[in-house]
Amino acid sequence: MTVVETLLVFLAAPLAVYLLLWALTYLPGGRKRQGVQYRPGQSWDHEPVWYEPQPENAPTHAAGEGDTQAVGSSLYGETAAIGSGDGAGPGHGGHGSHGATAITAGAPTPASVGPLGGARGTW
Amino acid sequence: MTRVLHAEPHDTGTVDTAPNRADEGYDTVFSYRELARLDEALTMSSRETGLRFTLYIGDLGKQTRLRAEELHARGGDPANSVLLAVSPGQRVIEVVTGPSAARRLPDRACALAVLSMTNSFASGDLVGGVVNGLRQLSDQAGHPRLARDH
């Protein structure tokens, strides 16, 4: 085994493997993550969002009588009346008009309903 | 001639099919998978318990509790609804339960769920914390029919 061969086998080859793994790990273009990676302590300057549950009795059948015939509405089977409002907020719609979608925080219409409970936490 | 070519593109959406806020401004805060997890957690816990769980993520202002209660009152059916208001920037979570929801979800149970959520939040897992917290809350609240039998 000449000196050149020794160097190639014991130096160049491991180095090549090392560099390949490094490139696969750190070079851009790899796994792209959607969304924001939250880290505690970072500022949060996104729009406020409010997620709601899907309506209780949302029919899953295809659009039929009384449903809106809009393309794509077969998934939700919304009745034609739903969505005819301005959709400004959850207050007047109650159940039904919103899925678990982001809704805007509209004008404040607070109404006292009695003693509220709950809890508070910080991290 | 040129005026025709430069015609404004018009939206053909009707009242029902017009894009809403969720369509046009898809919030990039969460990935689709995370949104699906949140959706399922909110929907299933609401259906299981009969309560209405909603999740607010955003700034809560200086007086976080007041702001959260105001939001809670603004949502539909406040008496039966449970609001999880998370403010990641302020590192605060507020859980607000309406009067009849509070009967099935005592403050101690909420505090326990909040504790587990803040644990996850502190390690940077917003969605996982919320999903687990919702699971705890809905487990505690139970099914409405079973609760009535007791």
Short mmCIF file of C-alpha atoms in Angstrom, two decimals:
data_model
loop_
_atom_site.label_atom_id
_atom_site.label_comp_id
_atom_site.label_asym_id
_atom_site.label_seq_id
_atom_site.Cartn_x
_atom_site.Cartn_y
_atom_site.Cartn_z
CA MET A 1 0.00 0.00 0.00
CA THR A 2 1.57 3.21 -1.08
CA VAL A 3 1.36 6.43 0.83
CA VAL A 4 -1.13 7.82 -1.65
CA GLU A 5 -3.40 4.81 -1.27
CA THR A 6 -3.22 5.06 2.50
CA LEU A 7 -4.14 8.69 2.42
CA LEU A 8 -7.01 8.02 0.05
CA VAL A 9 -8.48 5.23 2.10
CA PHE A 10 -7.99 6.59 5.58
CA LEU A 11 -8.32 10.31 4.97
CA ALA A 12 -10.11 11.12 1.75
CA ALA A 13 -12.82 8.48 1.98
CA PRO A 14 -13.95 9.27 5.56
CA LEU A 15 -13.81 12.94 4.76
CA ALA A 16 -16.01 12.40 1.72
CA VAL A 17 -18.56 10.52 3.79
CA TYR A 18 -18.49 13.19 6.45
CA LEU A 19 -18.98 15.97 3.93
CA LEU A 20 -21.83 14.14 2.24
CA LEU A 21 -23.70 13.73 5.51
CA TRP A 22 -23.05 17.34 6.42
CA ALA A 23 -24.37 18.54 3.09
CA LEU A 24 -27.49 16.40 3.38
CA THR A 25 -28.15 17.78 6.83
CA TYR A 26 -27.43 21.45 6.59
CA LEU A 27 -27.68 22.52 2.99
CA PRO A 28 -30.99 24.23 2.16
CA GLY A 29 -33.63 22.61 0.03
CA GLY A 30 -34.33 19.79 2.36
CA ARG A 31 -37.44 19.35 4.43
CA LYS A 32 -39.55 22.44 4.32
CA ARG A 33 -41.81 23.10 7.22
CA GLN A 34 -45.07 24.90 6.83
CA GLY A 35 -46.17 27.34 9.42
CA VAL A 36 -44.34 28.94 12.25
CA GLN A 37 -42.07 27.21 14.66
CA TYR A 38 -43.01 28.74 17.95
CA ARG A 39 -40.27 29.26 20.47
CA PRO A 40 -41.12 30.39 23.96
CA GLY A 41 -40.25 34.01 24.43
CA GLN A 42 -40.47 35.04 20.82
CA SER A 43 -42.87 37.83 20.00
CA TRP A 44 -46.14 36.89 18.38
CA ASP A 45 -47.07 39.38 15.71
CA HIS A 46 -49.58 37.31 13.79
CA GLU A 47 -53.19 38.19 13.31
CA PRO A 48 -55.36 36.89 16.10
CA VAL A 49 -57.32 33.84 15.02
CA TRP A 50 -60.30 32.21 16.58
CA TYR A 51 -60.98 28.58 15.84
CA GLU A 52 -64.43 27.12 16.32
CA PRO A 53 -65.66 23.55 16.24
CA GLN A 54 -67.45 22.24 13.22
CA PRO A 55 -71.22 22.59 13.62
CA GLU A 56 -72.80 19.75 15.51
CA ASN A 57 -75.21 18.47 12.90
CA ALA A 58 -73.29 19.23 9.77
CA PRO A 59 -74.65 16.85 7.16
CA THR A 60 -71.99 15.01 5.25
CA HIS A 61 -74.20 13.98 2.38
CA ALA A 62 -73.88 15.41 -1.08
CA ALA A 63 -75.63 18.65 -1.79
CA GLY A 64 -79.29 18.02 -2.28
CA GLU A 65 -82.61 19.73 -1.87
CA GLY A 66 -82.28 23.03 -0.10
CA ASP A 67 -78.51 22.97 -0.15
CA THR A 68 -76.47 25.45 -2.01
CA GLN A 69 -75.44 24.11 -5.37
CA ALA A 70 -72.12 25.87 -5.40
CA VAL A 71 -69.18 23.87 -6.61
CA GLY A 72 -67.34 22.36 -3.70
CA SER A 73 -70.20 22.76 -1.29
CA SER A 74 -71.06 19.08 -1.46
CA LEU A 75 -68.48 18.39 1.20
CA TYR A 76 -70.25 20.49 3.72
CA GLY A 77 -73.80 20.40 2.50
CA GLU A 78 -74.56 23.82 3.80
CA THR A 79 -78.12 24.94 3.52
CA ALA A 80 -78.63 27.80 1.16
CA ALA A 81 -79.60 30.16 3.94
CA ILE A 82 -76.26 29.76 5.65
CA GLY A 83 -73.74 32.26 4.49
CA SER A 84 -76.34 34.67 3.25
CA GLY A 85 -75.54 36.87 6.19
CA ASP A 86 -72.52 39.08 6.28
CA GLY A 87 -70.62 36.58 8.37
CA ALA A 88 -69.19 39.36 10.47
CA GLY A 89 -69.04 37.43 13.67
CA PRO A 90 -70.14 34.40 15.59
CA GLY A 91 -72.63 36.22 17.76
CA HIS A 92 -75.63 36.26 15.51
CA GLY A 93 -74.95 33.05 13.63
CA GLY A 94 -74.63 30.70 16.53
CA HIS A 95 -73.99 27.17 15.38
CA GLY A 96 -73.88 26.32 11.80
CA SER A 97 -72.38 29.08 9.80
CA HIS A 98 -68.78 28.53 10.72
CA GLY A 99 -66.56 25.55 10.64
CA ALA A 100 -63.27 25.42 12.42
CA THR A 101 -62.12 28.36 10.45
CA ALA A 102 -60.46 31.54 11.39
CA ILE A 103 -62.94 34.28 12.02
CA THR A 104 -62.33 37.91 12.58
CA ALA A 105 -62.78 39.44 15.97
CA GLY A 106 -65.59 41.79 15.16
CA ALA A 107 -67.19 44.57 17.10
CA PRO A 108 -67.50 43.90 20.81
CA THR A 109 -70.96 42.82 21.89
CA PRO A 110 -70.36 41.62 25.43
CA ALA A 111 -73.36 40.40 27.34
CA SER A 112 -73.13 39.15 30.87
CA VAL A 113 -74.34 35.59 31.29
CA GLY A 114 -73.42 35.02 34.90
CA PRO A 115 -70.38 33.98 36.85
CA LEU A 116 -67.60 32.71 34.67
CA GLY A 117 -65.12 30.07 35.64
CA GLY A 118 -61.81 29.02 34.28
CA ALA A 119 -58.14 29.12 34.94
CA ARG A 120 -55.08 31.03 34.00
CA GLY A 121 -51.57 29.94 33.31
CA THR A 122 -48.25 31.35 32.25
CA TRP A 123 -45.15 29.70 30.96
CA MET B 1 -59.65 48.58 -28.22
CA THR B 2 -57.09 48.70 -25.51
CA ARG B 3 -59.76 49.34 -22.97
CA VAL B 4 -61.22 45.92 -23.63
CA LEU B 5 -57.85 44.30 -23.20
CA HIS B 6 -57.28 46.06 -19.93
CA ALA B 7 -60.64 45.09 -18.53
CA GLU B 8 -60.66 44.53 -14.82
CA PRO B 9 -60.88 40.92 -13.80
CA HIS B 10 -64.10 40.40 -11.93
CA ASP B 11 -64.97 37.97 -9.22
CA THR B 12 -67.73 35.57 -10.17
CA GLY B 13 -68.36 34.44 -6.63
CA THR B 14 -71.86 34.83 -5.25
CA VAL B 15 -72.63 35.56 -1.64
CA ASP B 16 -72.31 31.88 -0.89
CA THR B 17 -69.29 31.10 -2.97
CA ALA B 18 -67.24 34.21 -2.46
CA PRO B 19 -63.93 33.51 -0.82
CA ASN B 20 -63.99 34.16 2.87
CA ARG B 21 -61.17 35.22 5.08
CA ALA B 22 -59.96 31.69 5.56
CA ASP B 23 -59.70 31.14 1.80
CA GLU B 24 -57.86 34.19 0.70
CA GLY B 25 -55.64 34.82 3.67
CA TYR B 26 -54.73 31.32 4.69
CA ASP B 27 -52.92 31.93 7.92
CA THR B 28 -49.44 30.59 7.81
CA VAL B 29 -49.19 30.25 11.53
CA PHE B 30 -49.99 26.56 11.42
CA SER B 31 -49.41 23.95 8.80
CA TYR B 32 -52.30 22.07 7.29
CA ARG B 33 -51.57 19.09 9.46
CA GLU B 34 -51.60 21.18 12.60
CA LEU B 35 -54.81 22.87 11.54
CA ALA B 36 -56.36 19.47 10.99
CA ARG B 37 -55.33 18.38 14.46
CA LEU B 38 -56.80 21.51 15.99
CA ASP B 39 -59.97 21.09 13.98
CA GLU B 40 -60.43 17.52 15.05
CA ALA B 41 -59.65 18.24 18.69
CA LEU B 42 -62.07 21.15 18.85
CA THR B 43 -64.82 19.37 16.97
CA MET B 44 -64.58 16.05 18.74
CA SER B 45 -64.35 17.49 22.23
CA SER B 46 -67.31 19.73 21.50
CA ARG B 47 -69.38 16.85 20.18
CA GLU B 48 -68.42 14.53 22.98
CA THR B 49 -69.29 16.92 25.76
CA GLY B 50 -72.00 19.06 24.28
CA LEU B 51 -70.03 22.09 25.34
CA ARG B 52 -68.64 24.48 22.80
CA PHE B 53 -64.87 24.65 22.81
CA THR B 54 -63.28 27.50 20.94
CA LEU B 55 -59.66 28.45 20.66
CA TYR B 56 -58.33 31.97 20.35
CA ILE B 57 -54.70 32.53 19.55
CA GLY B 58 -53.50 36.08 19.59
CA ASP B 59 -52.65 39.00 21.73
CA LEU B 60 -54.79 39.51 24.82
CA GLY B 61 -53.80 43.05 25.69
CA LYS B 62 -52.74 44.26 29.08
CA GLN B 63 -55.60 42.83 31.07
CA THR B 64 -55.62 39.32 29.69
CA ARG B 65 -58.42 38.00 31.86
CA LEU B 66 -60.81 40.81 31.00
CA ARG B 67 -60.02 40.52 27.32
CA ALA B 68 -60.56 36.76 27.39
CA GLU B 69 -63.90 37.13 29.16
CA GLU B 70 -64.94 39.75 26.67
CA LEU B 71 -64.08 37.39 23.82
CA HIS B 72 -65.95 34.61 25.57
CA ALA B 73 -69.06 36.76 25.83
CA ARG B 74 -68.80 37.65 22.18
CA GLY B 75 -68.78 34.06 20.96
CA GLY B 76 -71.99 32.17 20.35
CA ASP B 77 -73.74 30.53 23.28
CA PRO B 78 -71.50 31.89 26.05
CA ALA B 79 -73.17 29.94 28.85
CA ASN B 80 -72.20 26.61 27.33
CA SER B 81 -68.92 27.53 25.77
CA VAL B 82 -65.35 27.14 26.88
CA LEU B 83 -62.79 29.53 25.49
CA LEU B 84 -59.12 28.73 25.40
CA ALA B 85 -57.36 32.02 24.83
CA VAL B 86 -53.67 31.62 24.17
CA SER B 87 -51.35 34.56 23.84
CA PRO B 88 -47.97 33.15 22.85
CA GLY B 89 -46.35 36.56 22.81
CA GLN B 90 -47.31 37.23 26.39
CA ARG B 91 -46.92 33.59 27.43
CA VAL B 92 -50.39 33.56 28.90
CA ILE B 93 -53.27 31.14 28.55
CA GLU B 94 -56.71 31.93 29.85
CA VAL B 95 -59.47 29.36 30.04
CA VAL B 96 -62.92 30.87 30.38
CA THR B 97 -65.93 28.68 31.08
CA GLY B 98 -69.51 29.85 30.89
CA PRO B 99 -71.83 29.39 33.88
CA SER B 100 -73.33 26.07 32.84
CA ALA B 101 -70.04 24.81 31.42
CA ALA B 102 -68.37 25.66 34.73
CA ARG B 103 -70.71 23.27 36.51
CA ARG B 104 -69.21 20.39 34.58
CA LEU B 105 -65.73 21.84 34.34
CA PRO B 106 -64.70 23.05 37.79
CA ASP B 107 -61.89 25.52 38.01
CA ARG B 108 -59.58 22.89 39.44
CA ALA B 109 -59.97 20.75 36.34
CA CYS B 110 -59.29 23.75 34.17
CA ALA B 111 -56.21 24.56 36.17
CA LEU B 112 -54.95 21.02 35.70
CA ALA B 113 -55.47 21.23 31.95
CA VAL B 114 -53.80 24.61 31.89
CA LEU B 115 -50.83 23.15 33.71
CA SER B 116 -50.36 20.44 31.14
CA MET B 117 -50.82 22.93 28.33
CA THR B 118 -48.26 25.36 29.70
CA ASN B 119 -45.84 22.46 29.98
CA SER B 120 -46.15 21.84 26.27
CA PHE B 121 -46.11 25.51 25.40
CA ALA B 122 -42.91 26.02 27.33
CA SER B 123 -41.26 23.46 25.11
CA GLY B 124 -42.56 25.17 22.00
CA ASP B 125 -45.40 22.79 21.16
CA LEU B 126 -48.45 25.01 20.78
CA VAL B 127 -50.67 22.61 18.91
CA GLY B 128 -49.78 19.56 20.94
CA GLY B 129 -50.47 21.42 24.14
CA VAL B 130 -53.83 22.64 22.96
CA VAL B 131 -54.85 19.20 21.71
CA ASN B 132 -53.89 17.55 24.97
CA GLY B 133 -55.55 20.26 27.01
CA LEU B 134 -58.75 19.86 25.05
CA ARG B 135 -58.60 16.13 25.63
CA GLN B 136 -58.23 16.64 29.36
CA LEU B 137 -61.05 19.15 29.51
CA SER B 138 -63.42 16.99 27.51
CA ASP B 139 -62.54 13.93 29.58
CA GLN B 140 -63.35 15.87 32.69
CA ALA B 141 -66.62 17.25 31.36
CA GLY B 142 -67.78 13.85 30.16
CA HIS B 143 -70.83 13.11 28.11
CA PRO B 144 -73.89 15.26 28.81
CA ARG B 145 -76.23 12.29 29.07
CA LEU B 146 -73.98 10.47 31.53
CA ALA B 147 -73.58 13.62 33.57
CA ARG B 148 -77.33 13.96 33.89
CA ASP B 149 -77.72 10.41 35.19
CA HIS B 150 -75.52 11.03 38.20
#
